[in-house]
PDB file of C-alpha atoms and ligand atoms in Angstrom:
ATOM      1  CA  MET A   1      70.802-153.195 -37.149  1.00 91.00           C
ATOM      2  CA  LYS A   2      74.380-153.056 -35.853  1.00 97.00           C
ATOM      3  CA  LYS A   3      75.212-154.701 -32.541  1.00 98.00           C
ATOM      4  CA  ASP A   4      77.787-153.314 -30.095  1.00 98.00           C
ATOM      5  CA  PHE A   5      79.729-155.097 -27.365  1.00 99.00           C
ATOM      6  CA  LEU A   6      80.085-152.510 -24.620  1.00 99.00           C
ATOM      7  CA  THR A   7      79.427-154.854 -21.708  1.00 98.00           C
ATOM      8  CA  LEU A   8      79.084-158.624 -21.479  1.00 98.00           C
ATOM      9  CA  LEU A   9      75.324-158.182 -21.169  1.00 98.00           C
ATOM     10  CA  ASP A  10      75.179-157.103 -24.800  1.00 98.00           C
ATOM     11  CA  LEU A  11      75.145-160.881 -25.347  1.00 98.00           C
ATOM     12  CA  THR A  12      72.399-163.247 -24.223  1.00 98.00           C
ATOM     13  CA  SER A  13      73.349-166.494 -22.473  1.00 98.00           C
ATOM     14  CA  GLU A  14      72.601-168.350 -25.724  1.00 98.00           C
ATOM     15  CA  GLU A  15      74.810-165.996 -27.765  1.00 98.00           C
ATOM     16  CA  LEU A  16      77.610-166.411 -25.256  1.00 98.00           C
ATOM     17  CA  GLN A  17      77.347-170.214 -25.466  1.00 98.00           C
ATOM     18  CA  ALA A  18      77.423-170.040 -29.278  1.00 98.00           C
ATOM     19  CA  LEU A  19      80.422-167.724 -29.145  1.00 98.00           C
ATOM     20  CA  LEU A  20      82.280-170.129 -26.847  1.00 98.00           C
ATOM     21  CA  ARG A  21      81.554-173.032 -29.186  1.00 97.00           C
ATOM     22  CA  ARG A  22      82.864-171.052 -32.152  1.00 96.00           C
ATOM     23  CA  ALA A  23      85.948-169.922 -30.200  1.00 97.00           C
ATOM     24  CA  ALA A  24      86.722-173.560 -29.376  1.00 97.00           C
ATOM     25  CA  GLU A  25      86.404-174.382 -33.076  1.00 95.00           C
ATOM     26  CA  PHE A  26      88.822-171.608 -33.998  1.00 95.00           C
ATOM     27  CA  LYS A  27      91.180-172.844 -31.295  1.00 97.00           C
ATOM     28  CA  SER A  28      91.063-176.402 -32.613  1.00 95.00           C
ATOM     29  CA  GLY A  29      92.399-175.112 -35.939  1.00 90.00           C
ATOM     30  CA  LYS A  30      89.512-176.700 -37.891  1.00 81.00           C
ATOM     31  CA  ASP A  31      88.567-173.513 -39.674  1.00 70.00           C
ATOM     32  CA  VAL A  32      91.949-172.144 -40.616  1.00 68.00           C
ATOM     33  CA  SER A  33      91.014-171.384 -44.197  1.00 69.00           C
ATOM     34  CA  ALA A  34      87.841-169.451 -43.387  1.00 72.00           C
ATOM     35  CA  CYS A  35      88.153-165.704 -43.953  1.00 91.00           C
ATOM     36  CA  PRO A  36      84.670-164.437 -43.046  1.00 94.00           C
ATOM     37  CA  LEU A  37      85.796-160.804 -42.830  1.00 97.00           C
ATOM     38  CA  MET A  38      87.643-160.682 -46.146  1.00 96.00           C
ATOM     39  CA  GLY A  39      88.146-157.113 -47.350  1.00 96.00           C
ATOM     40  CA  LYS A  40      86.955-155.448 -44.131  1.00 98.00           C
ATOM     41  CA  SER A  41      88.774-152.896 -41.978  1.00 98.00           C
ATOM     42  CA  ILE A  42      88.602-152.750 -38.182  1.00 98.00           C
ATOM     43  CA  GLY A  43      89.902-149.750 -36.228  1.00 98.00           C
ATOM     44  CA  LEU A  44      91.794-150.302 -32.974  1.00 98.00           C
ATOM     45  CA  MET A  45      91.489-147.094 -30.973  1.00 97.00           C
ATOM     46  CA  PHE A  46      93.616-147.146 -27.805  1.00 95.00           C
ATOM     47  CA  ASN A  47      93.892-144.435 -25.156  1.00 94.00           C
ATOM     48  CA  LYS A  48      95.654-146.758 -22.694  1.00 95.00           C
ATOM     49  CA  THR A  49      98.519-149.189 -23.111  1.00 95.00           C
ATOM     50  CA  SER A  50      97.901-152.843 -24.013  1.00 97.00           C
ATOM     51  CA  THR A  51      99.803-155.995 -24.856  1.00 98.00           C
ATOM     52  CA  ARG A  52      97.174-158.757 -25.010  1.00 98.00           C
ATOM     53  CA  THR A  53      94.118-156.869 -26.247  1.00 98.00           C
ATOM     54  CA  ARG A  54      95.884-154.993 -28.985  1.00 98.00           C
ATOM     55  CA  ILE A  55      97.983-157.833 -30.365  1.00 98.00           C
ATOM     56  CA  SER A  56      95.273-160.505 -30.079  1.00 98.00           C
ATOM     57  CA  PHE A  57      92.792-158.302 -31.936  1.00 98.00           C
ATOM     58  CA  GLN A  58      95.351-157.329 -34.556  1.00 98.00           C
ATOM     59  CA  THR A  59      96.316-160.957 -35.167  1.00 98.00           C
ATOM     60  CA  GLY A  60      92.748-162.251 -35.030  1.00 97.00           C
ATOM     61  CA  ILE A  61      91.512-159.646 -37.499  1.00 98.00           C
ATOM     62  CA  TYR A  62      94.247-160.659 -39.925  1.00 97.00           C
ATOM     63  CA  GLN A  63      93.347-164.338 -39.499  1.00 95.00           C
ATOM     64  CA  LEU A  64      89.709-163.529 -40.344  1.00 96.00           C
ATOM     65  CA  GLY A  65      90.793-161.949 -43.627  1.00 96.00           C
ATOM     66  CA  ALA A  66      90.378-158.306 -42.601  1.00 98.00           C
ATOM     67  CA  GLN A  67      92.888-155.566 -41.845  1.00 98.00           C
ATOM     68  CA  ALA A  68      93.384-153.878 -38.486  1.00 98.00           C
ATOM     69  CA  ILE A  69      94.116-150.153 -38.418  1.00 98.00           C
ATOM     70  CA  TYR A  70      95.776-149.116 -35.167  1.00 96.00           C
ATOM     71  CA  ILE A  71      94.606-145.652 -34.165  1.00 94.00           C
ATOM     72  CA  ASN A  72      96.522-143.596 -31.653  1.00 89.00           C
ATOM     73  CA  THR A  73      93.794-141.093 -30.804  1.00 87.00           C
ATOM     74  CA  ASN A  74      96.345-138.315 -30.238  1.00 87.00           C
ATOM     75  CA  GLU A  75      97.179-138.516 -33.913  1.00 89.00           C
ATOM     76  CA  LEU A  76      93.550-138.036 -34.973  1.00 94.00           C
ATOM     77  CA  GLN A  77      91.946-134.595 -35.328  1.00 95.00           C
ATOM     78  CA  LEU A  78      90.132-135.682 -32.149  1.00 93.00           C
ATOM     79  CA  GLY A  79      93.314-134.665 -30.359  1.00 88.00           C
ATOM     80  CA  ARG A  80      92.921-131.149 -31.807  1.00 93.00           C
ATOM     81  CA  GLY A  81      89.325-130.761 -30.718  1.00 94.00           C
ATOM     82  CA  GLU A  82      87.209-132.509 -33.394  1.00 96.00           C
ATOM     83  CA  SER A  83      84.168-133.957 -31.656  1.00 97.00           C
ATOM     84  CA  LEU A  84      83.831-137.650 -30.847  1.00 97.00           C
ATOM     85  CA  GLU A  85      80.410-137.573 -32.533  1.00 98.00           C
ATOM     86  CA  ASP A  86      81.828-136.332 -35.868  1.00 98.00           C
ATOM     87  CA  THR A  87      84.738-138.760 -35.597  1.00 98.00           C
ATOM     88  CA  ALA A  88      82.271-141.626 -35.084  1.00 98.00           C
ATOM     89  CA  ARG A  89      80.120-140.598 -38.068  1.00 98.00           C
ATOM     90  CA  VAL A  90      83.106-140.291 -40.404  1.00 98.00           C
ATOM     91  CA  LEU A  91      84.891-143.480 -39.300  1.00 98.00           C
ATOM     92  CA  SER A  92      81.611-145.378 -39.795  1.00 98.00           C
ATOM     93  CA  ARG A  93      81.927-144.651 -43.538  1.00 98.00           C
ATOM     94  CA  PHE A  94      85.412-146.212 -43.751  1.00 98.00           C
ATOM     95  CA  LEU A  95      85.541-148.969 -41.176  1.00 98.00           C
ATOM     96  CA  HIS A  96      83.437-152.050 -40.406  1.00 98.00           C
ATOM     97  CA  GLY A  97      83.994-152.001 -36.642  1.00 98.00           C
ATOM     98  CA  ILE A  98      85.996-150.280 -33.911  1.00 98.00           C
ATOM     99  CA  VAL A  99      87.665-151.757 -30.848  1.00 98.00           C
ATOM    100  CA  ILE A 100      88.219-149.022 -28.280  1.00 98.00           C
ATOM    101  CA  ARG A 101      90.137-148.935 -24.973  1.00 98.00           C
ATOM    102  CA  THR A 102      89.621-145.798 -22.951  1.00 97.00           C
ATOM    103  CA  TYR A 103      88.877-144.338 -19.507  1.00 98.00           C
ATOM    104  CA  GLU A 104      85.257-143.328 -18.978  1.00 98.00           C
ATOM    105  CA  HIS A 105      82.662-145.861 -19.987  1.00 98.00           C
ATOM    106  CA  SER A 106      80.462-142.996 -21.216  1.00 98.00           C
ATOM    107  CA  THR A 107      83.017-142.315 -23.982  1.00 98.00           C
ATOM    108  CA  ILE A 108      82.359-145.669 -25.632  1.00 98.00           C
ATOM    109  CA  GLU A 109      78.618-145.245 -25.171  1.00 98.00           C
ATOM    110  CA  LYS A 110      78.859-141.923 -27.008  1.00 98.00           C
ATOM    111  CA  LEU A 111      81.009-143.488 -29.742  1.00 98.00           C
ATOM    112  CA  ALA A 112      78.492-146.311 -30.140  1.00 98.00           C
ATOM    113  CA  ALA A 113      75.501-143.959 -30.208  1.00 98.00           C
ATOM    114  CA  ASN A 114      77.029-141.986 -33.075  1.00 98.00           C
ATOM    115  CA  SER A 115      78.420-144.898 -35.122  1.00 98.00           C
ATOM    116  CA  THR A 116      76.643-147.115 -37.607  1.00 98.00           C
ATOM    117  CA  ILE A 117      79.272-149.863 -37.142  1.00 98.00           C
ATOM    118  CA  PRO A 118      79.790-152.227 -34.175  1.00 98.00           C
ATOM    119  CA  ILE A 119      81.782-150.793 -31.274  1.00 98.00           C
ATOM    120  CA  ILE A 120      83.700-153.275 -29.114  1.00 99.00           C
ATOM    121  CA  ASN A 121      84.860-152.415 -25.615  1.00 99.00           C
ATOM    122  CA  GLY A 122      88.566-153.237 -25.300  1.00 98.00           C
ATOM    123  CA  LEU A 123      88.462-152.041 -21.638  1.00 98.00           C
ATOM    124  CA  THR A 124      87.067-149.025 -19.839  1.00 98.00           C
ATOM    125  CA  ASP A 125      87.348-148.021 -16.195  1.00 98.00           C
ATOM    126  CA  LEU A 126      84.043-149.845 -15.623  1.00 98.00           C
ATOM    127  CA  HIS A 127      84.102-153.018 -17.760  1.00 99.00           C
ATOM    128  CA  HIS A 128      86.470-155.428 -19.505  1.00 99.00           C
ATOM    129  CA  PRO A 129      84.047-157.729 -21.359  1.00 99.00           C
ATOM    130  CA  CYS A 130      86.546-159.155 -23.882  1.00 99.00           C
ATOM    131  CA  GLN A 131      88.576-160.397 -20.930  1.00 99.00           C
ATOM    132  CA  ALA A 132      85.506-162.081 -19.455  1.00 99.00           C
ATOM    133  CA  LEU A 133      84.924-163.973 -22.732  1.00 99.00           C
ATOM    134  CA  ALA A 134      88.396-165.507 -22.529  1.00 99.00           C
ATOM    135  CA  ASP A 135      87.930-166.143 -18.817  1.00 99.00           C
ATOM    136  CA  VAL A 136      84.763-168.185 -19.190  1.00 98.00           C
ATOM    137  CA  LEU A 137      86.282-170.221 -22.037  1.00 99.00           C
ATOM    138  CA  THR A 138      89.287-170.947 -19.809  1.00 99.00           C
ATOM    139  CA  VAL A 139      87.092-172.013 -16.889  1.00 99.00           C
ATOM    140  CA  ARG A 140      85.038-174.263 -19.148  1.00 98.00           C
ATOM    141  CA  GLU A 141      88.167-175.869 -20.623  1.00 98.00           C
ATOM    142  CA  ASN A 142      89.503-176.637 -17.155  1.00 98.00           C
ATOM    143  CA  LYS A 143      86.348-177.499 -15.251  1.00 98.00           C
ATOM    144  CA  GLY A 144      84.218-178.964 -18.058  1.00 98.00           C
ATOM    145  CA  ARG A 145      81.285-176.707 -17.159  1.00 98.00           C
ATOM    146  CA  LEU A 146      80.415-173.193 -15.981  1.00 98.00           C
ATOM    147  CA  ARG A 147      77.230-173.577 -13.925  1.00 98.00           C
ATOM    148  CA  ASP A 148      77.973-173.788 -10.187  1.00 98.00           C
ATOM    149  CA  VAL A 149      81.738-173.563 -10.630  1.00 98.00           C
ATOM    150  CA  ARG A 150      82.882-171.729  -7.473  1.00 98.00           C
ATOM    151  CA  MET A 151      85.030-168.760  -8.458  1.00 99.00           C
ATOM    152  CA  ALA A 152      86.712-166.603  -5.828  1.00 99.00           C
ATOM    153  CA  TYR A 153      87.821-163.191  -7.070  1.00 99.00           C
ATOM    154  CA  ILE A 154      90.176-161.649  -4.547  1.00 98.00           C
ATOM    155  CA  GLY A 155      91.243-158.010  -4.831  1.00 98.00           C
ATOM    156  CA  ASP A 156      90.037-154.770  -6.327  1.00 98.00           C
ATOM    157  CA  GLY A 157      86.371-154.432  -7.313  1.00 98.00           C
ATOM    158  CA  ASN A 158      87.406-153.064 -10.704  1.00 98.00           C
ATOM    159  CA  ASN A 159      86.531-153.379 -14.405  1.00 98.00           C
ATOM    160  CA  VAL A 160      87.598-157.043 -14.518  1.00 99.00           C
ATOM    161  CA  ALA A 161      85.505-157.833 -11.428  1.00 99.00           C
ATOM    162  CA  ASN A 162      82.460-156.057 -12.882  1.00 99.00           C
ATOM    163  CA  SER A 163      82.650-158.081 -16.096  1.00 99.00           C
ATOM    164  CA  LEU A 164      83.057-161.316 -14.115  1.00 99.00           C
ATOM    165  CA  ILE A 165      79.859-160.460 -12.227  1.00 99.00           C
ATOM    166  CA  GLU A 166      78.062-160.172 -15.565  1.00 98.00           C
ATOM    167  CA  ALA A 167      79.659-163.475 -16.624  1.00 98.00           C
ATOM    168  CA  ALA A 168      78.210-165.073 -13.496  1.00 98.00           C
ATOM    169  CA  LEU A 169      74.766-163.855 -14.498  1.00 98.00           C
ATOM    170  CA  LEU A 170      75.057-165.282 -18.034  1.00 98.00           C
ATOM    171  CA  THR A 171      76.678-168.610 -17.133  1.00 98.00           C
ATOM    172  CA  GLY A 172      75.624-169.629 -13.622  1.00 98.00           C
ATOM    173  CA  ILE A 173      79.173-169.367 -12.242  1.00 98.00           C
ATOM    174  CA  ASP A 174      78.952-169.114  -8.438  1.00 98.00           C
ATOM    175  CA  LEU A 175      81.052-165.993  -7.792  1.00 98.00           C
ATOM    176  CA  VAL A 176      82.362-164.839  -4.431  1.00 98.00           C
ATOM    177  CA  LEU A 177      84.360-161.620  -4.365  1.00 98.00           C
ATOM    178  CA  ALA A 178      86.592-160.553  -1.490  1.00 98.00           C
ATOM    179  CA  CYS A 179      87.292-156.841  -1.743  1.00 98.00           C
ATOM    180  CA  PRO A 180      88.490-154.305   0.829  1.00 98.00           C
ATOM    181  CA  LYS A 181      85.850-151.942   2.211  1.00 97.00           C
ATOM    182  CA  GLY A 182      85.338-149.039  -0.172  1.00 97.00           C
ATOM    183  CA  LEU A 183      86.804-150.972  -3.129  1.00 98.00           C
ATOM    184  CA  GLU A 184      83.786-153.126  -3.920  1.00 98.00           C
ATOM    185  CA  PRO A 185      82.553-153.689  -7.494  1.00 98.00           C
ATOM    186  CA  ASP A 186      80.147-151.234  -9.110  1.00 98.00           C
ATOM    187  CA  SER A 187      76.870-151.256  -7.184  1.00 98.00           C
ATOM    188  CA  MET A 188      74.660-151.006 -10.276  1.00 98.00           C
ATOM    189  CA  VAL A 189      76.417-153.906 -12.002  1.00 98.00           C
ATOM    190  CA  LEU A 190      76.022-155.934  -8.823  1.00 98.00           C
ATOM    191  CA  GLU A 191      72.371-155.047  -8.276  1.00 98.00           C
ATOM    192  CA  ASN A 192      71.480-155.784 -11.876  1.00 98.00           C
ATOM    193  CA  ALA A 193      73.198-159.185 -11.810  1.00 98.00           C
ATOM    194  CA  ARG A 194      71.567-160.139  -8.528  1.00 98.00           C
ATOM    195  CA  SER A 195      68.130-159.099  -9.682  1.00 98.00           C
ATOM    196  CA  GLY A 196      68.642-161.299 -12.762  1.00 98.00           C
ATOM    197  CA  GLY A 197      69.338-164.288 -10.489  1.00 98.00           C
ATOM    198  CA  ALA A 198      73.164-164.339 -10.487  1.00 98.00           C
ATOM    199  CA  LYS A 199      74.898-166.091  -7.606  1.00 95.00           C
ATOM    200  CA  VAL A 200      77.243-163.310  -6.500  1.00 98.00           C
ATOM    201  CA  ARG A 201      78.414-162.541  -2.974  1.00 98.00           C
ATOM    202  CA  VAL A 202      80.754-159.753  -1.875  1.00 98.00           C
ATOM    203  CA  LEU A 203      82.826-160.338   1.278  1.00 98.00           C
ATOM    204  CA  THR A 204      85.809-158.650   2.840  1.00 98.00           C
ATOM    205  CA  ASP A 205      87.613-161.815   4.010  1.00 98.00           C
ATOM    206  CA  PRO A 206      89.865-163.385   1.323  1.00 98.00           C
ATOM    207  CA  ALA A 207      90.157-166.649   3.275  1.00 98.00           C
ATOM    208  CA  GLU A 208      86.391-167.071   3.436  1.00 98.00           C
ATOM    209  CA  ALA A 209      86.133-166.451  -0.309  1.00 98.00           C
ATOM    210  CA  ALA A 210      88.985-168.834  -1.161  1.00 98.00           C
ATOM    211  CA  LYS A 211      87.583-171.696   0.918  1.00 98.00           C
ATOM    212  CA  ASP A 212      86.620-174.634  -1.354  1.00 98.00           C
ATOM    213  CA  ALA A 213      86.926-172.518  -4.500  1.00 98.00           C
ATOM    214  CA  ASP A 214      87.342-174.187  -7.903  1.00 99.00           C
ATOM    215  CA  VAL A 215      88.938-171.049  -9.324  1.00 99.00           C
ATOM    216  CA  LEU A 216      91.008-168.324  -7.656  1.00 99.00           C
ATOM    217  CA  TYR A 217      91.154-165.097  -9.656  1.00 99.00           C
ATOM    218  CA  THR A 218      92.913-161.818  -9.053  1.00 98.00           C
ATOM    219  CA  ASP A 219      93.905-158.630 -10.868  1.00 98.00           C
ATOM    220  CA  VAL A 220      96.187-155.691 -10.158  1.00 98.00           C
ATOM    221  CA  TRP A 221      95.420-153.456  -7.196  1.00 98.00           C
ATOM    222  CA  ILE A 222      96.099-150.282  -9.145  1.00 97.00           C
ATOM    223  CA  SER A 223      94.424-150.128 -12.539  1.00 98.00           C
ATOM    224  CA  MET A 224      95.458-147.946 -15.473  1.00 98.00           C
ATOM    225  CA  GLY A 225      94.559-144.349 -14.731  1.00 97.00           C
ATOM    226  CA  GLN A 226      94.674-144.815 -10.931  1.00 96.00           C
ATOM    227  CA  GLU A 227      98.382-144.083 -10.550  1.00 93.00           C
ATOM    228  CA  LYS A 228      97.693-141.145  -8.212  1.00 93.00           C
ATOM    229  CA  GLU A 229      95.815-143.421  -5.815  1.00 92.00           C
ATOM    230  CA  VAL A 230      98.672-145.844  -5.163  1.00 93.00           C
ATOM    231  CA  GLU A 231      99.258-144.907  -1.513  1.00 89.00           C
ATOM    232  CA  ARG A 232      95.578-144.702  -0.561  1.00 89.00           C
ATOM    233  CA  LYS A 233      94.657-147.992  -2.233  1.00 92.00           C
ATOM    234  CA  LYS A 234      97.646-150.223  -1.498  1.00 91.00           C
ATOM    235  CA  LYS A 235      97.227-149.957   2.293  1.00 93.00           C
ATOM    236  CA  LYS A 236      93.793-151.537   1.977  1.00 97.00           C
ATOM    237  CA  PHE A 237      95.044-154.705   0.288  1.00 97.00           C
ATOM    238  CA  GLU A 238      96.970-156.218   3.168  1.00 95.00           C
ATOM    239  CA  GLY A 239      96.047-159.933   3.306  1.00 96.00           C
ATOM    240  CA  TYR A 240      94.542-159.936  -0.198  1.00 98.00           C
ATOM    241  CA  GLN A 241      97.556-161.493  -1.942  1.00 98.00           C
ATOM    242  CA  ILE A 242      96.994-164.848  -3.643  1.00 98.00           C
ATOM    243  CA  ASN A 243      99.794-166.875  -2.094  1.00 98.00           C
ATOM    244  CA  ARG A 244     100.459-170.424  -0.945  1.00 98.00           C
ATOM    245  CA  ARG A 245      98.315-169.982   2.193  1.00 98.00           C
ATOM    246  CA  LEU A 246      95.256-168.779   0.300  1.00 98.00           C
ATOM    247  CA  VAL A 247      95.666-171.466  -2.382  1.00 98.00           C
ATOM    248  CA  SER A 248      95.727-174.150   0.336  1.00 98.00           C
ATOM    249  CA  LEU A 249      92.171-173.167   1.321  1.00 98.00           C
ATOM    250  CA  ALA A 250      90.770-173.785  -2.160  1.00 98.00           C
ATOM    251  CA  LYS A 251      89.868-177.209  -3.590  1.00 98.00           C
ATOM    252  CA  PRO A 252      92.878-179.462  -4.276  1.00 98.00           C
ATOM    253  CA  ASP A 253      92.325-179.130  -8.049  1.00 98.00           C
ATOM    254  CA  ALA A 254      91.631-175.386  -8.013  1.00 98.00           C
ATOM    255  CA  ILE A 255      93.066-173.322 -10.852  1.00 99.00           C
ATOM    256  CA  VAL A 256      94.537-169.833 -10.558  1.00 99.00           C
ATOM    257  CA  MET A 257      93.608-167.086 -12.997  1.00 99.00           C
ATOM    258  CA  HIS A 258      94.812-163.528 -13.646  1.00 98.00           C
ATOM    259  CA  CYS A 259      93.957-161.343 -16.622  1.00 98.00           C
ATOM    260  CA  LEU A 260      97.578-160.063 -16.706  1.00 98.00           C
ATOM    261  CA  PRO A 261      99.668-157.981 -16.600  1.00 98.00           C
ATOM    262  CA  ALA A 262     100.488-159.109 -13.043  1.00 98.00           C
ATOM    263  CA  HIS A 263     102.310-157.122 -10.414  1.00 97.00           C
ATOM    264  CA  ARG A 264     104.287-160.056  -9.064  1.00 98.00           C
ATOM    265  CA  GLY A 265     104.770-159.897  -5.314  1.00 97.00           C
ATOM    266  CA  GLU A 266     101.704-157.660  -4.863  1.00 97.00           C
ATOM    267  CA  GLU A 267      98.349-159.275  -5.688  1.00 98.00           C
ATOM    268  CA  ILE A 268      99.982-162.669  -6.400  1.00 98.00           C
ATOM    269  CA  THR A 269     103.270-164.369  -5.582  1.00 98.00           C
ATOM    270  CA  ASP A 270     105.714-165.638  -8.204  1.00 98.00           C
ATOM    271  CA  GLU A 271     105.348-169.084  -6.680  1.00 98.00           C
ATOM    272  CA  VAL A 272     101.593-169.249  -7.354  1.00 98.00           C
ATOM    273  CA  LEU A 273     101.649-167.467 -10.709  1.00 98.00           C
ATOM    274  CA  ASP A 274     104.294-169.853 -12.027  1.00 98.00           C
ATOM    275  CA  SER A 275     102.812-172.995 -10.433  1.00 98.00           C
ATOM    276  CA  PRO A 276     101.122-175.820 -12.390  1.00 98.00           C
ATOM    277  CA  ARG A 277      97.741-174.594 -11.094  1.00 98.00           C
ATOM    278  CA  SER A 278      98.152-171.294 -12.922  1.00 98.00           C
ATOM    279  CA  VAL A 279      96.348-171.132 -16.284  1.00 98.00           C
ATOM    280  CA  VAL A 280      97.157-167.478 -16.988  1.00 98.00           C
ATOM    281  CA  ILE A 281      98.950-168.026 -20.294  1.00 98.00           C
ATOM    282  CA  ASP A 282      96.139-170.224 -21.673  1.00 98.00           C
ATOM    283  CA  GLN A 283      93.751-167.546 -20.442  1.00 98.00           C
ATOM    284  CA  ALA A 284      95.699-164.918 -22.420  1.00 98.00           C
ATOM    285  CA  GLU A 285      95.717-167.150 -25.525  1.00 98.00           C
ATOM    286  CA  ASN A 286      91.947-167.485 -25.283  1.00 98.00           C
ATOM    287  CA  ARG A 287      91.621-163.748 -25.896  1.00 98.00           C
ATOM    288  CA  LEU A 288      92.525-164.488 -29.529  1.00 98.00           C
ATOM    289  CA  HIS A 289      89.988-167.268 -30.093  1.00 98.00           C
ATOM    290  CA  THR A 290      87.057-165.636 -28.287  1.00 98.00           C
ATOM    291  CA  GLN A 291      87.591-162.261 -29.954  1.00 98.00           C
ATOM    292  CA  LYS A 292      87.682-163.893 -33.389  1.00 97.00           C
ATOM    293  CA  ALA A 293      84.313-165.481 -32.597  1.00 97.00           C
ATOM    294  CA  LEU A 294      83.033-162.109 -31.363  1.00 98.00           C
ATOM    295  CA  LEU A 295      84.165-160.274 -34.516  1.00 98.00           C
ATOM    296  CA  GLU A 296      82.592-162.912 -36.726  1.00 97.00           C
ATOM    297  CA  MET A 297      79.335-162.521 -34.804  1.00 97.00           C
ATOM    298  CA  LEU A 298      79.231-158.697 -34.899  1.00 98.00           C
ATOM    299  CA  VAL A 299      80.950-157.560 -38.071  1.00 97.00           C
ATOM    300  CA  LYS A 300      78.893-158.190 -41.173  1.00 82.00           C
TER     301      LYS A 300
HETATM  302  N1   CP B   1      94.397-158.432 -19.963  1.00 59.04           N
HETATM  303  C1   CP B   1      94.557-157.410 -20.795  1.00 59.04           C
HETATM  304  O1   CP B   1      93.610-156.765 -21.242  1.00 59.04           O
HETATM  305  O2   CP B   1      95.859-157.161 -21.101  1.00 59.04           O
HETATM  306  P1   CP B   1      96.408-155.906 -21.886  1.00 59.04           P
HETATM  307  O3   CP B   1      96.264-154.700 -20.993  1.00 59.04           O
HETATM  308  O4   CP B   1      97.847-156.242 -22.154  1.00 59.04           O
HETATM  309  O5   CP B   1      95.628-155.720 -23.153  1.00 59.04           O
HETATM  310  N1  NVA B   2      92.149-153.680 -14.049  1.00 59.04           N
HETATM  311  C1  NVA B   2      93.255-153.568 -14.968  1.00 59.04           C
HETATM  312  C2  NVA B   2      93.123-154.556 -16.077  1.00 59.04           C
HETATM  313  C3  NVA B   2      94.261-154.562 -17.053  1.00 59.04           C
HETATM  314  C4  NVA B   2      94.057-155.537 -18.163  1.00 59.04           C
HETATM  315  C5  NVA B   2      93.318-152.157 -15.516  1.00 59.04           C
HETATM  316  O1  NVA B   2      92.275-151.594 -15.827  1.00 59.04           O
HETATM  317  O2  NVA B   2      94.426-151.610 -15.606  1.00 59.04           O
END
């Protein structure tokens, strides 16, 4: 039975812990000669731009002994009206897995329902689970644990925030989000995590969220595909910038995270992003190690 990774909750807590252990092993360089995916082909289907996701998957797939096939969907017959269902059925006969980045989450659900190979979510408007894998590894590396680590996410209640909420459910991270009114995370994601026992609070005051935090996290205010909403959204983010003042409210050893790309001077200042507290480049590197562990787990 194939297994997809459409949201973080496609993994159990135990599977996530195993994946983190394996990612750390890959990172340590112990297993450099292992090519568990020798001879396989993984499609990378992107409808939005990407630096980290695309290149980390492409490199990781090569390191696992497989080949990555980058697919610009406009160059497929899909762009001329072939159905997603037929595309999924046909690609399942050639490939051993597909990483897809697109807009509506329902698109990847449809792709997964019609494929016989694992489908991996490389970001949708609703979730960014591969990012959350790297995020939890980064927190664990810096804080030595996940349970009860106080994370303050300050900004837009977007795909990254939704996946962090699911990470809180699986790991015991104590997550406080500060989001402007009307820009809260997805209510179903939130409700589901809370009913499973996750420690997740949603506030509107960034200072209250930042107080005594172990981790400060932010993401862009305008996500890919929301370019028409710039004026409406930006007004709401006054006071939500991670800057020196907000950092001073967190614990003295707090780290600063951002999934990148950053809009410097908007959601975060240069000063904070480039400070010794910032772990954003390690966080980006961890995309490679965690995704290799994920591919090894899913692609048979
Ligand atoms: N964080 C992240 O997913 O970056 P890219 O958009 O560059 O892939
Ligand atoms: N929320 C951002 C994340 C980019 C990696 C977006 O969807 O554009």
